Short mmCIF file of C-alpha atoms and ligand atoms in Angstrom, two decimals:
data_model
loop_
_atom_site.label_atom_id
_atom_site.label_comp_id
_atom_site.label_asym_id
_atom_site.label_seq_id
_atom_site.Cartn_x
_atom_site.Cartn_y
_atom_site.Cartn_z
CA MET A 109 15.46 -18.37 4.09
CA PHE A 110 15.64 -18.16 0.26
CA GLN A 111 19.34 -18.98 -0.14
CA ASN A 112 20.25 -15.45 0.89
CA THR A 113 17.83 -13.76 -1.52
CA PRO A 114 16.44 -10.73 0.34
CA VAL A 115 12.67 -10.51 0.75
CA SER A 116 10.28 -7.70 -0.15
CA PHE A 117 6.74 -7.65 1.30
CA SER A 118 3.91 -5.15 0.97
CA GLY A 119 0.12 -5.01 0.86
CA VAL A 120 -2.83 -2.90 -0.23
CA GLN A 121 -6.26 -2.87 1.42
CA PRO A 122 -9.26 -3.53 -0.83
CA SER A 123 -11.06 -0.81 1.17
CA GLY A 124 -12.01 1.34 -1.82
CA ASN A 125 -11.14 1.95 -5.45
CA LEU A 126 -7.37 2.32 -5.65
CA THR A 127 -5.99 5.82 -6.17
CA ILE A 128 -2.98 7.30 -7.93
CA GLY A 129 -1.61 7.72 -4.36
CA ASN A 130 -1.66 3.92 -3.91
CA TYR A 131 -0.16 3.59 -7.41
CA LEU A 132 2.65 6.18 -7.23
CA GLY A 133 3.43 5.69 -3.53
CA ALA A 134 3.38 1.90 -3.54
CA ILE A 135 2.27 -0.46 -6.35
CA LYS A 136 4.24 1.18 -9.19
CA ASN A 137 7.43 0.58 -7.18
CA PHE A 138 6.73 -3.04 -6.25
CA ALA A 139 7.83 -4.40 -9.63
CA SER A 140 11.30 -2.86 -9.33
CA PHE A 141 12.12 -5.37 -6.56
CA SER A 142 11.22 -8.48 -8.57
CA GLU A 143 14.69 -9.14 -10.00
CA GLN A 144 16.71 -8.91 -6.80
CA TYR A 145 14.20 -9.87 -4.11
CA LYS A 146 11.84 -12.70 -3.33
CA CYS A 147 8.61 -10.68 -3.39
CA PHE A 148 5.33 -11.22 -1.53
CA TYR A 149 2.50 -8.80 -2.38
CA CYS A 150 -0.72 -9.29 -0.56
CA VAL A 151 -4.30 -8.01 -0.83
CA VAL A 152 -4.90 -7.25 2.86
CA ASP A 153 -8.62 -7.94 3.19
CA GLU A 154 -8.36 -8.60 6.96
CA HIS A 155 -7.05 -5.07 7.43
CA ALA A 156 -9.92 -3.65 5.38
CA ILE A 157 -12.60 -4.84 7.82
CA THR A 158 -11.26 -2.57 10.59
CA VAL A 159 -13.68 -0.17 8.87
CA ARG A 160 -17.16 -1.44 7.92
CA GLN A 161 -17.26 -2.85 4.38
CA VAL A 162 -20.18 -3.88 2.19
CA PRO A 163 -19.43 -7.63 1.65
CA ALA A 164 -20.14 -7.60 -2.12
CA ASP A 165 -17.88 -4.56 -2.57
CA LEU A 166 -15.08 -6.10 -0.50
CA ARG A 167 -15.28 -9.30 -2.58
CA ARG A 168 -15.22 -7.40 -5.90
CA ARG A 169 -12.35 -5.15 -4.80
CA THR A 170 -10.31 -8.13 -3.66
CA TYR A 171 -10.39 -9.52 -7.23
CA GLU A 172 -9.79 -6.02 -8.62
CA THR A 173 -6.76 -5.36 -6.41
CA LEU A 174 -5.14 -8.62 -7.48
CA ALA A 175 -5.91 -7.81 -11.15
CA LEU A 176 -4.43 -4.32 -10.65
CA TYR A 177 -1.23 -5.78 -9.18
CA MET A 178 -0.77 -7.74 -12.39
CA ALA A 179 -1.90 -4.84 -14.61
CA CYS A 180 0.74 -2.65 -12.91
CA GLY A 181 3.44 -5.09 -14.03
CA LEU A 182 3.69 -7.65 -11.24
CA ASP A 183 4.37 -10.94 -12.96
CA PRO A 184 2.91 -13.80 -10.84
CA GLU A 185 5.80 -16.01 -11.94
CA LYS A 186 8.27 -13.62 -10.29
CA ASN A 187 6.14 -12.39 -7.37
CA THR A 188 3.95 -14.24 -4.89
CA LEU A 189 0.57 -12.48 -5.23
CA TYR A 190 -2.14 -13.57 -2.81
CA VAL A 191 -4.98 -12.63 -0.46
CA GLN A 192 -4.25 -12.22 3.26
CA SER A 193 -7.27 -14.18 4.56
CA HIS A 194 -6.18 -17.21 2.47
CA VAL A 195 -3.07 -17.59 4.65
CA LYS A 196 -4.30 -18.21 8.20
CA GLU A 197 -0.84 -17.70 9.69
CA HIS A 198 -1.23 -13.90 9.39
CA ALA A 199 -4.03 -13.78 11.97
CA GLU A 200 -2.36 -16.40 14.15
CA LEU A 201 1.01 -14.66 14.37
CA ALA A 202 -0.81 -11.36 15.00
CA TRP A 203 -2.28 -12.82 18.20
CA LEU A 204 1.16 -13.91 19.41
CA LEU A 205 2.67 -10.49 18.60
CA ASN A 206 -0.19 -8.74 20.42
CA CYS A 207 1.39 -10.14 23.58
CA PHE A 208 4.65 -8.33 22.72
CA THR A 209 3.11 -4.94 21.88
CA GLY A 210 2.43 -2.12 24.32
CA PHE A 211 -0.94 -0.42 24.68
CA GLY A 212 0.90 2.91 24.79
CA GLU A 213 2.72 2.16 21.52
CA LEU A 214 -0.54 1.47 19.71
CA SER A 215 -2.17 4.57 21.21
CA ARG A 216 0.50 6.73 19.57
CA MET A 217 -0.20 5.53 16.02
CA THR A 218 -1.28 8.47 13.86
CA GLN A 219 -3.48 6.35 11.61
CA PHE A 220 -5.41 5.03 14.65
CA LYS A 221 -5.98 8.59 15.86
CA ASP A 222 -7.11 9.74 12.39
CA LYS A 223 -9.34 6.76 11.69
CA SER A 224 -10.95 6.76 15.12
CA GLN A 225 -11.92 10.38 14.56
CA LYS A 226 -13.26 9.58 11.11
CA HIS A 227 -15.17 6.48 12.31
CA ALA A 228 -16.16 7.64 15.79
CA ASP A 229 -19.15 5.26 15.80
CA ASN A 230 -16.92 2.20 15.29
CA ILE A 231 -13.63 2.45 17.19
CA ASN A 232 -13.12 -1.30 17.32
CA ALA A 233 -10.20 -3.26 18.80
CA GLY A 234 -9.11 -4.28 15.28
CA LEU A 235 -8.59 -0.64 14.33
CA PHE A 236 -6.38 -0.32 17.41
CA THR A 237 -4.35 -3.49 16.79
CA TYR A 238 -4.12 -2.99 13.00
CA PRO A 239 -0.33 -2.35 13.21
CA VAL A 240 0.19 -5.69 14.99
CA LEU A 241 -1.49 -7.57 12.14
CA MET A 242 0.70 -5.56 9.77
CA ALA A 243 3.78 -6.58 11.79
CA ALA A 244 2.69 -10.22 11.47
CA ASP A 245 2.23 -9.80 7.69
CA ILE A 246 5.77 -8.54 7.37
CA LEU A 247 7.59 -10.76 9.88
CA LEU A 248 6.05 -14.03 8.63
CA TYR A 249 8.17 -13.79 5.46
CA GLN A 250 11.44 -12.77 7.19
CA THR A 251 11.13 -9.56 5.20
CA ASP A 252 14.10 -7.27 4.50
CA VAL A 253 12.30 -4.38 2.78
CA VAL A 254 8.76 -3.02 2.86
CA PRO A 255 7.96 -0.61 0.00
CA VAL A 256 5.26 1.75 1.35
CA GLY A 257 3.99 5.33 1.20
CA ILE A 258 4.99 7.73 4.00
CA ASP A 259 1.72 7.16 5.89
CA GLN A 260 2.75 3.55 6.62
CA LYS A 261 6.30 4.32 7.79
CA GLN A 262 5.25 4.62 11.44
CA HIS A 263 3.67 1.16 11.30
CA VAL A 264 6.83 -0.40 9.83
CA GLU A 265 8.85 1.27 12.59
CA LEU A 266 6.57 -0.27 15.20
CA CYS A 267 7.00 -3.63 13.46
CA ARG A 268 10.78 -3.24 13.86
CA ASP A 269 10.33 -2.47 17.56
CA ILE A 270 8.16 -5.55 18.08
CA ALA A 271 10.62 -7.76 16.18
CA ASN A 272 13.61 -6.40 18.12
CA ARG A 273 11.77 -6.94 21.42
CA PHE A 274 10.90 -10.52 20.47
CA ASN A 275 14.45 -11.23 19.25
CA ALA A 276 15.90 -9.86 22.50
CA ILE A 277 13.97 -12.52 24.43
CA TYR A 278 14.10 -15.29 21.79
CA PRO A 279 17.23 -14.63 19.69
CA ASP A 280 17.35 -15.04 15.89
CA THR A 281 13.63 -15.31 15.32
CA PHE A 282 12.81 -12.45 12.95
CA THR A 283 14.63 -10.50 10.23
CA ILE A 284 14.36 -6.77 11.01
CA PRO A 285 12.64 -5.05 8.05
CA GLU A 286 13.38 -1.60 6.56
CA PRO A 287 10.65 0.66 5.17
CA ILE A 288 11.47 1.81 1.61
CA MET A 289 9.77 4.94 0.32
CA ALA A 290 9.77 6.36 -3.19
CA LYS A 291 12.02 9.47 -3.46
CA SER A 292 9.09 11.30 -4.99
CA GLY A 293 5.40 10.40 -4.75
CA ALA A 294 5.50 8.81 -1.29
CA LYS A 295 2.69 11.13 -0.19
CA ILE A 296 0.27 12.25 -2.90
CA MET A 297 -2.15 14.83 -1.54
CA SER A 298 -5.90 15.30 -2.00
CA LEU A 299 -6.88 17.47 -4.99
CA ALA A 300 -9.58 19.19 -2.90
CA ASP A 301 -7.47 19.77 0.22
CA PRO A 302 -3.76 19.52 -0.59
CA THR A 303 -2.82 19.54 3.11
CA LYS A 304 -4.49 16.11 3.41
CA LYS A 305 -3.31 12.77 2.00
CA MET A 306 -5.21 11.44 -1.02
CA SER A 307 -7.19 8.44 0.30
CA LYS A 308 -9.29 5.82 -1.42
CA SER A 309 -11.95 6.14 1.30
CA ASP A 310 -12.37 9.92 0.84
CA GLU A 311 -16.07 10.67 0.40
CA ASN A 312 -15.30 13.51 -1.99
CA THR A 313 -14.58 11.66 -5.24
CA ASN A 314 -13.30 14.90 -6.85
CA ALA A 315 -10.47 14.93 -4.30
CA VAL A 316 -9.17 11.60 -5.57
CA VAL A 317 -7.98 10.30 -8.94
CA TYR A 318 -8.68 6.58 -9.16
CA ILE A 319 -6.42 4.31 -11.21
CA LEU A 320 -9.50 3.23 -13.17
CA ASP A 321 -10.96 6.72 -13.84
CA ASP A 322 -11.51 7.36 -17.56
CA ARG A 323 -9.49 9.99 -19.41
CA ASP A 324 -12.17 12.74 -19.30
CA THR A 325 -12.76 12.24 -15.58
CA ILE A 326 -9.03 12.39 -14.85
CA ILE A 327 -8.61 15.62 -16.81
CA ARG A 328 -11.73 17.17 -15.24
CA LYS A 329 -10.52 16.33 -11.71
CA PHE A 330 -7.08 17.88 -12.33
CA LYS A 331 -8.68 20.99 -13.89
CA ARG A 332 -10.68 21.47 -10.67
CA ALA A 333 -7.73 20.81 -8.33
CA VAL A 334 -7.40 23.38 -5.55
CA THR A 335 -4.30 25.57 -6.01
CA ASP A 336 -3.55 29.17 -4.91
CA SER A 337 -3.80 32.73 -6.19
CA ASP A 338 -0.23 32.85 -7.54
CA THR A 339 0.12 32.40 -11.30
CA CYS A 340 3.55 30.93 -11.97
CA ILE A 341 4.41 27.25 -11.85
CA ARG A 342 7.05 26.95 -9.14
CA TYR A 343 7.59 24.62 -6.20
CA ALA A 344 7.58 26.61 -2.96
CA GLU A 345 6.51 26.52 0.66
CA GLY A 346 2.83 27.30 1.15
CA LYS A 347 1.91 26.24 -2.41
CA ASP A 348 0.66 22.79 -1.37
CA GLY A 349 -1.73 22.37 -4.30
CA ILE A 350 0.76 23.26 -7.01
CA ASN A 351 3.57 21.33 -5.24
CA ASN A 352 1.35 18.25 -5.29
CA LEU A 353 0.56 18.65 -9.00
CA MET A 354 4.26 19.16 -9.78
CA THR A 355 5.12 16.00 -7.84
CA ILE A 356 2.49 14.00 -9.73
CA TYR A 357 3.73 15.37 -13.08
CA SER A 358 7.32 14.66 -12.08
CA VAL A 359 6.67 11.03 -11.09
CA PHE A 360 4.65 10.28 -14.23
CA THR A 361 7.15 11.92 -16.63
CA GLY A 362 10.46 11.37 -14.83
CA LYS A 363 11.19 15.12 -15.17
CA THR A 364 12.76 17.01 -12.27
CA ILE A 365 10.99 19.91 -10.53
CA GLU A 366 13.49 22.33 -12.18
CA ASP A 367 12.71 20.85 -15.63
CA ILE A 368 9.00 21.38 -14.98
CA GLU A 369 9.50 24.99 -13.81
CA ARG A 370 11.42 25.67 -17.04
CA GLU A 371 8.90 23.85 -19.24
CA PHE A 372 5.99 25.91 -17.90
CA GLU A 373 7.70 29.27 -17.56
CA GLY A 374 5.32 32.02 -18.63
CA ARG A 375 2.35 29.67 -18.74
CA GLY A 376 -0.62 29.63 -16.34
CA TYR A 377 -2.15 27.12 -13.94
CA GLY A 378 -4.85 26.16 -16.48
CA ASP A 379 -2.27 24.90 -19.00
CA PHE A 380 -0.32 23.09 -16.32
CA LYS A 381 -3.37 21.33 -14.83
CA MET A 382 -4.32 20.17 -18.33
CA ALA A 383 -0.80 18.78 -18.87
CA VAL A 384 -0.86 16.92 -15.54
CA GLY A 385 -4.25 15.40 -16.42
CA GLU A 386 -2.97 14.29 -19.82
CA VAL A 387 0.24 12.61 -18.58
CA CYS A 388 -1.70 10.87 -15.84
CA ALA A 389 -4.37 9.61 -18.27
CA ASP A 390 -1.69 8.51 -20.77
CA ALA A 391 0.23 6.59 -18.09
CA LEU A 392 -2.88 4.87 -16.70
CA ALA A 393 -4.39 3.87 -20.07
CA PRO A 394 -2.23 0.72 -20.56
CA VAL A 395 -2.79 -0.29 -16.91
CA GLN A 396 -6.56 0.02 -17.46
CA GLU A 397 -6.40 -2.07 -20.65
CA LYS A 398 -4.50 -4.88 -18.93
CA PHE A 399 -6.81 -4.65 -15.90
CA LYS A 400 -9.87 -5.25 -18.12
CA CYS A 401 -8.22 -8.27 -19.63
CA PHE A 402 -7.31 -9.81 -16.22
CA MET A 403 -10.79 -9.10 -14.83
CA SER A 404 -12.46 -10.84 -17.75
CA ASP A 405 -11.14 -14.22 -16.55
CA LYS A 406 -12.26 -14.74 -12.97
CA ALA A 407 -11.32 -18.43 -12.96
CA GLN A 408 -7.75 -17.47 -13.85
CA LEU A 409 -7.69 -14.87 -11.06
CA GLU A 410 -8.90 -17.49 -8.58
CA ALA A 411 -6.26 -19.93 -9.79
CA GLN A 412 -3.70 -17.18 -9.24
CA MET A 413 -5.01 -16.53 -5.71
CA LYS A 414 -4.73 -20.24 -4.90
CA LYS A 415 -1.19 -20.57 -6.26
CA GLY A 416 -0.08 -17.42 -4.41
CA ALA A 417 -1.66 -18.57 -1.13
CA GLU A 418 0.09 -21.95 -1.36
CA GLU A 419 3.47 -20.33 -2.00
CA ALA A 420 2.96 -17.82 0.84
CA ALA A 421 1.60 -20.38 3.31
CA TYR A 422 4.66 -22.62 2.80
CA VAL A 423 6.94 -19.84 4.08
CA ALA A 424 4.48 -18.48 6.66
CA ARG A 425 4.06 -21.90 8.30
CA ARG A 426 7.80 -22.22 8.82
CA THR A 427 8.07 -18.88 10.62
CA LEU A 428 4.96 -19.48 12.71
CA SER A 429 6.17 -22.90 13.78
CA LYS A 430 9.56 -21.43 14.75
CA VAL A 431 7.83 -18.75 16.86
CA GLN A 432 5.54 -21.28 18.55
CA LYS A 433 8.50 -23.50 19.44
CA LYS A 434 10.42 -20.57 20.88
CA LEU A 435 7.41 -19.59 22.99
CA GLY A 436 7.11 -23.12 24.41
CA PHE A 437 3.94 -24.29 22.64
CA VAL A 438 3.67 -28.07 22.39
CA GLN A 439 4.05 -29.19 18.75
CA ILE A 440 2.13 -32.31 17.64
CA ARG A 441 2.35 -33.84 14.19
N1 LIG B 59 -1.76 9.41 -0.92
C1 LIG B 59 -0.81 8.48 -0.94
N2 LIG B 59 0.40 8.77 -1.44
C2 LIG B 59 1.38 7.82 -1.48
N3 LIG B 59 1.21 6.56 -1.03
C3 LIG B 59 0.00 6.23 -0.53
N4 LIG B 59 -0.50 5.09 -0.02
C4 LIG B 59 -1.78 5.29 0.36
N5 LIG B 59 -2.15 6.54 0.09
C5 LIG B 59 -1.06 7.16 -0.46
C6 LIG B 59 0.25 3.84 0.06
O1 LIG B 59 -0.49 2.83 -0.62
C7 LIG B 59 -0.23 1.58 0.02
C8 LIG B 59 -1.53 0.87 0.25
O2 LIG B 59 -2.28 1.63 1.19
P1 LIG B 59 -3.35 0.86 2.09
O3 LIG B 59 -4.34 0.23 1.20
O4 LIG B 59 -2.61 -0.05 3.00
O5 LIG B 59 -4.06 1.90 2.98
P2 LIG B 59 -3.79 3.38 3.36
O6 LIG B 59 -2.35 3.65 3.56
O7 LIG B 59 -4.69 3.70 4.53
O8 LIG B 59 -4.30 4.06 2.01
P3 LIG B 59 -5.62 4.84 1.71
O9 LIG B 59 -5.72 4.98 0.24
O10 LIG B 59 -5.62 6.10 2.52
O11 LIG B 59 -6.76 3.86 2.20
P4 LIG B 59 -7.96 4.10 3.22
O12 LIG B 59 -8.68 5.32 2.71
O13 LIG B 59 -8.77 2.84 3.16
O14 LIG B 59 -7.34 4.32 4.56
C9 LIG B 59 0.55 1.87 1.29
O15 LIG B 59 1.92 1.59 1.07
C10 LIG B 59 0.34 3.33 1.51
O16 LIG B 59 1.42 3.94 2.20
#
């Protein structure tokens, strides 16, 4: 579609303050695609309402997520940055793809099972069909690669199944996308329960390091991170807490696990936790500075949203129209 330039698409929900999990597992990697791919990065506000949101918070976080994209190095001249609800084709294609998705397939989605346990008072149809909207997000742009954390891999695989099923009936409609996960950092764990993924909607704020936490808060949270009764810094089975901290240190510094084991030989957990807190705070400081600057000009952010939505809608409309024609919908001009 873009003279053979491959396409990268991904999104982040403005469903809470973004975490270092969202940063290391997803956003930090988005920029690396800008040179070789046509990139679409979306703030997926329609996904966020599968769980109840306070409207004022959702609005604020939508601006913040866009500002964070740019603060994390996504240049709007090289990447199409936009808000999902500004491009109506996402919801429209989702309806069409619903008719090509099995109830059984959706029932098997781990995130649906987890979230319906967590929000037992609001197991809505949107929570169930969330992966179909995500498939529409991806397929609208004839996407080749989807950079995501491990938790979203199952959804991208379902998207591939839906696209293959559609293509088998209506050939050459969709490009089949590949999930791309960071070699390290694709699943950052909670600091309070390192067997659980770090999540922006976790009620325990000490379990989560937010991208916008100040230096003291970051260091305090790492100091309190749950580890084990061993004393040496080594990566091993059953040491989930320390493994998680080593992964975080490794991704922020670029050092290998072996380098880290050597660096901290003979030193205790206290020293190591302090070091992880410091590298994390150092790495996030420039992101926070740029974020403040982008947030101080709301008109500019809105102009950016508008430009991104126009660029995205141009491509999305072409795919949607192709799908509608293949399905036999009457086209009027
Ligand atoms: N802990 C994590 N480690 C690595 N990657 C992660 N991602 C999320 N958590 C981690 C990746 O961040 C991207 C955006 O995630 P999302 O906003 O689509 O929602 P999510 O996957 O459901 O993330 P959260 O933080 O857990 O949100 P809530 O609490 O609202 O459900 C995705 O690529 C995701 O893989």
